[in-house]
Short mmCIF file of C-alpha atoms in Angstrom, two decimals:
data_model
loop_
_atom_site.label_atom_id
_atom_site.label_comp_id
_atom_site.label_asym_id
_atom_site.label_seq_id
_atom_site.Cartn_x
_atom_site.Cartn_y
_atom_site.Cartn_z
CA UNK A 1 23.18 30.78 38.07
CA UNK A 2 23.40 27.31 37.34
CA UNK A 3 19.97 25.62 36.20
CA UNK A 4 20.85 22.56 38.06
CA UNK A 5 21.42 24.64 41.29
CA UNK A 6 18.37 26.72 40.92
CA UNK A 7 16.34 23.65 40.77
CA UNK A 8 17.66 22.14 44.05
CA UNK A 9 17.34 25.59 45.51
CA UNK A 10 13.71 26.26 44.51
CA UNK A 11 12.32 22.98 43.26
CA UNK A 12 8.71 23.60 43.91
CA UNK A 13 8.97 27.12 41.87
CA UNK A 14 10.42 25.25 38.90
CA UNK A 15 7.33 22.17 38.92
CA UNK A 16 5.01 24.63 39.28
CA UNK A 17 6.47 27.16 36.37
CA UNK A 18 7.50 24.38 34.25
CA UNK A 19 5.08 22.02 34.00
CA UNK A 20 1.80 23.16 35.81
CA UNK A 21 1.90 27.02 34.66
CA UNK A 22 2.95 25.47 31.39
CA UNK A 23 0.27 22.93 30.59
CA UNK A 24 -2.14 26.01 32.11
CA UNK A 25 -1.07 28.39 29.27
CA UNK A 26 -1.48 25.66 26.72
CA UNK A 27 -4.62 24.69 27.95
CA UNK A 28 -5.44 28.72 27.90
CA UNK A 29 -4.38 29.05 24.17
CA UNK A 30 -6.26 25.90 23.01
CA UNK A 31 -9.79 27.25 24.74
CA UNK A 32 -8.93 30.86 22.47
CA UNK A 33 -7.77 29.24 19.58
CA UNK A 34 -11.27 26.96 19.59
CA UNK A 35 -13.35 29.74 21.19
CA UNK A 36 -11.83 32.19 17.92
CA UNK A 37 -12.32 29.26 15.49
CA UNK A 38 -16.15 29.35 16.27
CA UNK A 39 -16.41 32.85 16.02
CA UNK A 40 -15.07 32.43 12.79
CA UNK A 41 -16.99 29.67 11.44
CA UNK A 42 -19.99 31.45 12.54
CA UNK A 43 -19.04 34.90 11.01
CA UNK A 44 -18.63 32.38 7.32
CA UNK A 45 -21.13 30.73 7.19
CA UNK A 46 -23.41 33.52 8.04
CA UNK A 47 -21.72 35.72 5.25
CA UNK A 48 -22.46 32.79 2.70
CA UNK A 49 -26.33 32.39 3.95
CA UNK A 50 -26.23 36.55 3.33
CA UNK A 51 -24.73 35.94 -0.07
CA UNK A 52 -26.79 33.01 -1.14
CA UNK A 53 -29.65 35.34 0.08
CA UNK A 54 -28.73 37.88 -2.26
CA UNK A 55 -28.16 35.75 -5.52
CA UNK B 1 -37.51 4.64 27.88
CA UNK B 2 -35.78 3.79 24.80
CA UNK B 3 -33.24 6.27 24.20
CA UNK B 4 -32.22 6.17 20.59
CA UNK B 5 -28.36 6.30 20.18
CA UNK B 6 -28.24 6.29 16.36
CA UNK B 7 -29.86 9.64 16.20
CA UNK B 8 -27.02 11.10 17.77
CA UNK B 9 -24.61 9.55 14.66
CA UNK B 10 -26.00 12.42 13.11
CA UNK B 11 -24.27 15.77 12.83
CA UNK B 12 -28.05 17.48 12.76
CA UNK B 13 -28.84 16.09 16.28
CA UNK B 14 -25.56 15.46 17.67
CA UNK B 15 -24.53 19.46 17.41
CA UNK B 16 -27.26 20.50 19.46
CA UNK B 17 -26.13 17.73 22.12
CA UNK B 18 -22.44 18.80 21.82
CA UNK B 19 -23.64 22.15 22.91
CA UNK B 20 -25.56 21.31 25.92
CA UNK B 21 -22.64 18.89 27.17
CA UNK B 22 -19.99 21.52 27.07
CA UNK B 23 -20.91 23.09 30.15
CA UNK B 24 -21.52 19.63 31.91
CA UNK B 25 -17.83 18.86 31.47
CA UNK B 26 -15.92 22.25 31.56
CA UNK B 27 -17.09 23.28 34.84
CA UNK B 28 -16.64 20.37 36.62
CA UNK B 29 -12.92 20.54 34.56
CA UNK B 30 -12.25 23.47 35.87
CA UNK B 31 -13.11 22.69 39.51
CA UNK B 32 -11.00 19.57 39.58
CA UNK B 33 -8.42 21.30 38.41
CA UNK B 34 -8.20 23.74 41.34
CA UNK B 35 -8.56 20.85 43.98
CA UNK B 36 -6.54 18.84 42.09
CA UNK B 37 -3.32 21.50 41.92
CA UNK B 38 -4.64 22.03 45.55
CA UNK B 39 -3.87 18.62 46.31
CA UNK B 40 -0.72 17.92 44.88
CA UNK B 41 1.07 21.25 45.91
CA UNK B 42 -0.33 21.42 49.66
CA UNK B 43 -1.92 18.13 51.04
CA UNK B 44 0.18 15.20 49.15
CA UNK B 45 3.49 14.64 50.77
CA UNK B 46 6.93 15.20 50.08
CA UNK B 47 8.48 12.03 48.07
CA UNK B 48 11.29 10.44 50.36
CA UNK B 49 13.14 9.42 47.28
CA UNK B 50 12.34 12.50 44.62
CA UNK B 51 11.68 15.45 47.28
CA UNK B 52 9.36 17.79 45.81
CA UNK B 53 10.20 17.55 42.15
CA UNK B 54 8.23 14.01 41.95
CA UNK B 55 5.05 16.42 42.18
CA UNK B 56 5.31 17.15 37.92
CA UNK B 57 3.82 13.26 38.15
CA UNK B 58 0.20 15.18 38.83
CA UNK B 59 0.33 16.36 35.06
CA UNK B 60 2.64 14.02 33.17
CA UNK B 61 0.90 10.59 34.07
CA UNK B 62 -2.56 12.17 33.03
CA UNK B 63 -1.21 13.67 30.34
CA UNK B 64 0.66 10.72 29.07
CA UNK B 65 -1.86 8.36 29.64
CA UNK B 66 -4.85 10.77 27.65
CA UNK B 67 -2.52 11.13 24.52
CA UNK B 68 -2.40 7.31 24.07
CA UNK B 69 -6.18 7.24 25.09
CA UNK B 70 -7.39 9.74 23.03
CA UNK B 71 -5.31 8.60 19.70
CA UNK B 72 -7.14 5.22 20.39
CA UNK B 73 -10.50 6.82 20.19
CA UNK B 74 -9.64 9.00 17.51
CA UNK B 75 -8.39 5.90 15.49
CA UNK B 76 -11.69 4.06 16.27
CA UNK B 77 -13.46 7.18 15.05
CA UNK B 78 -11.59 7.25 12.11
CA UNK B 79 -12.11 3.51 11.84
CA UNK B 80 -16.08 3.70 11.90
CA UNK B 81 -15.51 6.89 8.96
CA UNK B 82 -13.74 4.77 6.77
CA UNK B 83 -16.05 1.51 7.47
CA UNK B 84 -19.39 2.98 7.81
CA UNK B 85 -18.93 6.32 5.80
CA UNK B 86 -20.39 8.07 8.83
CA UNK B 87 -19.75 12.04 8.73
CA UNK B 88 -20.10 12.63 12.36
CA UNK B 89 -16.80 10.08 12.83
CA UNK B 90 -14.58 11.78 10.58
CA UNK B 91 -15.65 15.25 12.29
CA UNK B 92 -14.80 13.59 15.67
CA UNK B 93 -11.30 12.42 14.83
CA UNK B 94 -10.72 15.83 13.39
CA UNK B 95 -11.66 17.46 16.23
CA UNK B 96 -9.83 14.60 18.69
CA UNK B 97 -5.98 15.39 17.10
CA UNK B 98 -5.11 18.98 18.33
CA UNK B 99 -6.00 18.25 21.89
CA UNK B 100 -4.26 14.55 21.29
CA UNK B 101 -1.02 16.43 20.29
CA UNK B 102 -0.98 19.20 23.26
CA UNK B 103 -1.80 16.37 25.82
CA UNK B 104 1.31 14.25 24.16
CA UNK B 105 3.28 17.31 23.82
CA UNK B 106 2.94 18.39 27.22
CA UNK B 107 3.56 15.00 28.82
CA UNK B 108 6.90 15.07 26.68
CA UNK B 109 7.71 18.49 28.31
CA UNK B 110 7.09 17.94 31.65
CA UNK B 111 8.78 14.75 31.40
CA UNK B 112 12.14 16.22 30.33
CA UNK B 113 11.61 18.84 32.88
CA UNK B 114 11.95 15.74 35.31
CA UNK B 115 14.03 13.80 33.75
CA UNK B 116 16.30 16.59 34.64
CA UNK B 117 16.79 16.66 38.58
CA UNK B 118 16.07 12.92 38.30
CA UNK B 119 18.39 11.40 35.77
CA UNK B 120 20.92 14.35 35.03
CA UNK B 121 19.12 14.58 31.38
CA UNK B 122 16.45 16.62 29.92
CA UNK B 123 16.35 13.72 26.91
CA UNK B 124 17.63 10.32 26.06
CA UNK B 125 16.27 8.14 23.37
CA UNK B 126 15.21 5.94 25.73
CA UNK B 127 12.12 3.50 24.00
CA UNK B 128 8.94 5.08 26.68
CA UNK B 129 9.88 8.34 25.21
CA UNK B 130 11.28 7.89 21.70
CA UNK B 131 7.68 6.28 21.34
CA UNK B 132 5.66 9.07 22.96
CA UNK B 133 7.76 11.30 20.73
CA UNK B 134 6.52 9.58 17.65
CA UNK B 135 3.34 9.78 18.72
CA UNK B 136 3.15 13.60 18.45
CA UNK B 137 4.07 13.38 14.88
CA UNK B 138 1.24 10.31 14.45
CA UNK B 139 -0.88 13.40 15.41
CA UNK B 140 0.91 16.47 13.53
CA UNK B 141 0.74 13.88 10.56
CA UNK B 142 -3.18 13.21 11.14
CA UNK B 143 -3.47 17.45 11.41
CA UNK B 144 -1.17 17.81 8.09
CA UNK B 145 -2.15 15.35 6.01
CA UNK B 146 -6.06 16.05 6.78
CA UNK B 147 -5.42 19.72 6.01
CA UNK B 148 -3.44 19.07 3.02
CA UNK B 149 -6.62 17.39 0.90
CA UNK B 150 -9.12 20.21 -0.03
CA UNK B 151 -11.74 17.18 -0.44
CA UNK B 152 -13.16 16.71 3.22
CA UNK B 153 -13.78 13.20 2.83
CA UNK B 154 -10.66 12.29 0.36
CA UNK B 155 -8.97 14.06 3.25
CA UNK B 156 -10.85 11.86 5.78
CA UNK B 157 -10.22 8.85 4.34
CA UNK B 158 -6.31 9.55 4.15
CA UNK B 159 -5.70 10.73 7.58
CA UNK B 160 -7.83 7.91 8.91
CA UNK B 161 -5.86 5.34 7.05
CA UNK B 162 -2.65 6.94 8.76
CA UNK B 163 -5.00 7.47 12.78
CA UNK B 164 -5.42 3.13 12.12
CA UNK B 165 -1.73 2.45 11.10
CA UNK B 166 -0.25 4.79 13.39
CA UNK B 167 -2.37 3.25 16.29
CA UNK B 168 -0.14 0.15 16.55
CA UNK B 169 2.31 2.48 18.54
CA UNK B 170 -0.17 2.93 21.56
CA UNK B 171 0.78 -0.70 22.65
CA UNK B 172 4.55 -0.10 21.57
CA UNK B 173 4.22 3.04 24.07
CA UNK B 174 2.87 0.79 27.08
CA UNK B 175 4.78 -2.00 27.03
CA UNK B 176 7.62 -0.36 25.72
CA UNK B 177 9.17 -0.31 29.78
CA UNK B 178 7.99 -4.47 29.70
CA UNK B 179 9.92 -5.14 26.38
CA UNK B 180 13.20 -3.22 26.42
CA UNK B 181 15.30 -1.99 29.48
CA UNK B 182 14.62 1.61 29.96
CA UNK B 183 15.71 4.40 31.75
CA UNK B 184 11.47 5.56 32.01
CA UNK B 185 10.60 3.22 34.78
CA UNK B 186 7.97 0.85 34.60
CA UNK B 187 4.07 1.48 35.91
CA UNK B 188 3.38 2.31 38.85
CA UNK B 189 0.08 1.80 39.09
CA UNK B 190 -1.16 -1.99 37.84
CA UNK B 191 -4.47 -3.58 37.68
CA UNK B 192 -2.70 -5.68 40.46
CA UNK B 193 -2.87 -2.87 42.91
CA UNK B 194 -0.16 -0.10 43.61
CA UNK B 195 2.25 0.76 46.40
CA UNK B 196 1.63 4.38 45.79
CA UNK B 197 0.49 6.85 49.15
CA UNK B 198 -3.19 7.34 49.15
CA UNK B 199 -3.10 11.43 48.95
CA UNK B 200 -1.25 10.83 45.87
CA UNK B 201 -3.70 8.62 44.39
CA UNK B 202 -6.51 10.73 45.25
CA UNK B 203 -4.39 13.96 42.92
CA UNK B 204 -3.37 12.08 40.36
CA UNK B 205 -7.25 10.63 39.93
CA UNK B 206 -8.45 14.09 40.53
CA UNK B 207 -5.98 15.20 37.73
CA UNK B 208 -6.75 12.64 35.26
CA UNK B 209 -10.45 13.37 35.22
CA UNK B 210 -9.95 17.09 35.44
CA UNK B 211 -7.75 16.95 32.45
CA UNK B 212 -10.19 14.13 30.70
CA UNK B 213 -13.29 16.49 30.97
CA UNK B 214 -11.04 19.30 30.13
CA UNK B 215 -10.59 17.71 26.95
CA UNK B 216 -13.93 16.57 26.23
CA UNK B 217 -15.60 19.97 26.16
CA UNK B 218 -13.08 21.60 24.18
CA UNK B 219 -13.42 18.74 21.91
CA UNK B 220 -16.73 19.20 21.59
CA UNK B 221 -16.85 22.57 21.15
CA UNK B 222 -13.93 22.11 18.33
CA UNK B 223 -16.32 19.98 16.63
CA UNK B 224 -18.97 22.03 16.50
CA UNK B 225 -17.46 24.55 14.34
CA UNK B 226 -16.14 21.21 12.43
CA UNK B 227 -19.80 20.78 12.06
CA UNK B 228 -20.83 24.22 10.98
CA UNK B 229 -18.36 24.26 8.46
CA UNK B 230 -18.32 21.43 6.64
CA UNK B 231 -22.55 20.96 6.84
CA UNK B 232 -22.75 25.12 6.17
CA UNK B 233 -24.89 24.54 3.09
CA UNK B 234 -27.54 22.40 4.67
CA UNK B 235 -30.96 23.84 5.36
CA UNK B 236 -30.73 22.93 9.09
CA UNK B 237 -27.86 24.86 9.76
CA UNK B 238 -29.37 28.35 8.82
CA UNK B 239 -32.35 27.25 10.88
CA UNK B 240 -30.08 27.77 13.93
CA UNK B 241 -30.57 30.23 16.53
CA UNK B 242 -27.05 31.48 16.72
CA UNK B 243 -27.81 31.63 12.78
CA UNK B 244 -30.23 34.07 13.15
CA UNK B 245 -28.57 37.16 14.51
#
């Protein structure tokens, strides 16, 4: 079908999976990306400390 | 009680402060954003001129308006690095350009996805949006060129030098509707007042601040790590708790 007519026919559907439902999945992957980047920096640093320990 | 704001310049005291805020902001975030989607799906009314499809306004105006916001404050940051040498700025601004570029990149989005059932067009290079499209690449230049430079503060001063140049679009953004005749149409909410219904001033505030405090924690919680990274060989930073595991 038609994008154009599928919009007319369910226009609520399409704002909510187009822009809400998108901006929520972005906003999803940004919180794992940062919550993964922490875990990361932690797990680093922490391996350096263990290695400078060592030395 | 004095409170002494200069301690907090400091990435020592200020990533202990970043930590307790988080919370403060992402609940409340969260929250708004439920009442806010709440708002604008089932209380605000149908638009006599746009029928429902004027509802994507609850996430593009916030949106758009944050990205210019936020590249503002991330060129001031950037600003008081390259003035005052601070570390804490440079972190900041760092830490202020991912969520800049989603919130510009999203706007963009959900602007075409209007623009559609509204003006027959996903895209035109219309001056509002050819301007909001450069500033995505203002901010995926800030990202690239800062992770280009292994140096952190060679890399700091760079990408700073391009968040101040680059902020002289912010204006060209705003008044871009004021200076050239565009298809984008122009404000509708002025520091004159607005015509707009009252439900649908109370979603879009509720979305702005949702989406502002959204931002803020995970802003501060990006520059926390930004913090643990870069200051990794101090002796405060193994004195952490979350260190000591």
């Amino acid at each position: 079908m038609n994008i154009l007519v599928w919009m007319k026919a369910n226009p609520l559907t399409y704002v909510w999976i187009g822009s809400y439902m998108f901006a929520l999945i972005v906003f999803a992957i940004e919180i794992v990306l940062v919550v993964r980047k922490r875990k990361t920096t932690l797990h680093q640093v922490r391996l350096m400390r263990d290695a400078g320990d060592e030395e | 009680m004095t409170i002494n704001w200069f301690k907090y310049a400091s990435p020592t005291s200020f990533y202990g402060l970043a930590g307790k805020m988080i919370p403060w902001f992402a609940i409340p975030s969260a929250i708004l954003f439920v009442v806010g989607m709440y708002m604008g799906f089932f209380v605000a009314p149908v638009d006599a001129q746009q029928g429902e499809f004027y509802r994507i306004m609850f996430i593009h105006v916030p949106t758009a308006i944050l990205s210019m916001f936020f590249y503002l404050v991330m060129a001031g940051y950037a600003a008081l690095g390259l003035i005052f040498n601070t570390r804490l700025s440079a972190m900041m601004a760092s830490a202020i350009a991912p969520t800049g570029a989603l919130f510009t990149l999203i706007s963009l989005w959900t602007g075409a996805l209007w623009g559609k059932p509204m003006w027959g067009t996903w895209w035109i290079w219309d001056a509002r949006m050819t301007s909001q499209l450069i500033l995505l690449f203002l901010y995926l230049g800030f990202i690239a060129l800062h992770a280009s430079i292994d140096e952190p503060r060679r890399a700091d001063r760079a990408a700073a030098l391009l968040a101040i140049v680059g902020s002289v679009n912010v204006p060209i953004i705003y008044f871009s509707v004021k200076w050239w005749n565009t298809l984008h149409q122009g404000s509708t909410i002025k520091f004159s007042g607005t015509s707009m219904q009252i439900t649908m001033q109370h979603t879009l505030l509720t979305m702005t601040i949702a989406c502002w405090f959204y931002a803020i924690a995970v802003v501060l919680s990006r520059v926390r790590s930004i913090i643990l990274e870069r200051e990794r060989k101090t002796d405060w930073i193994s004195e952490l708790p979350e260190m000591r595991s």
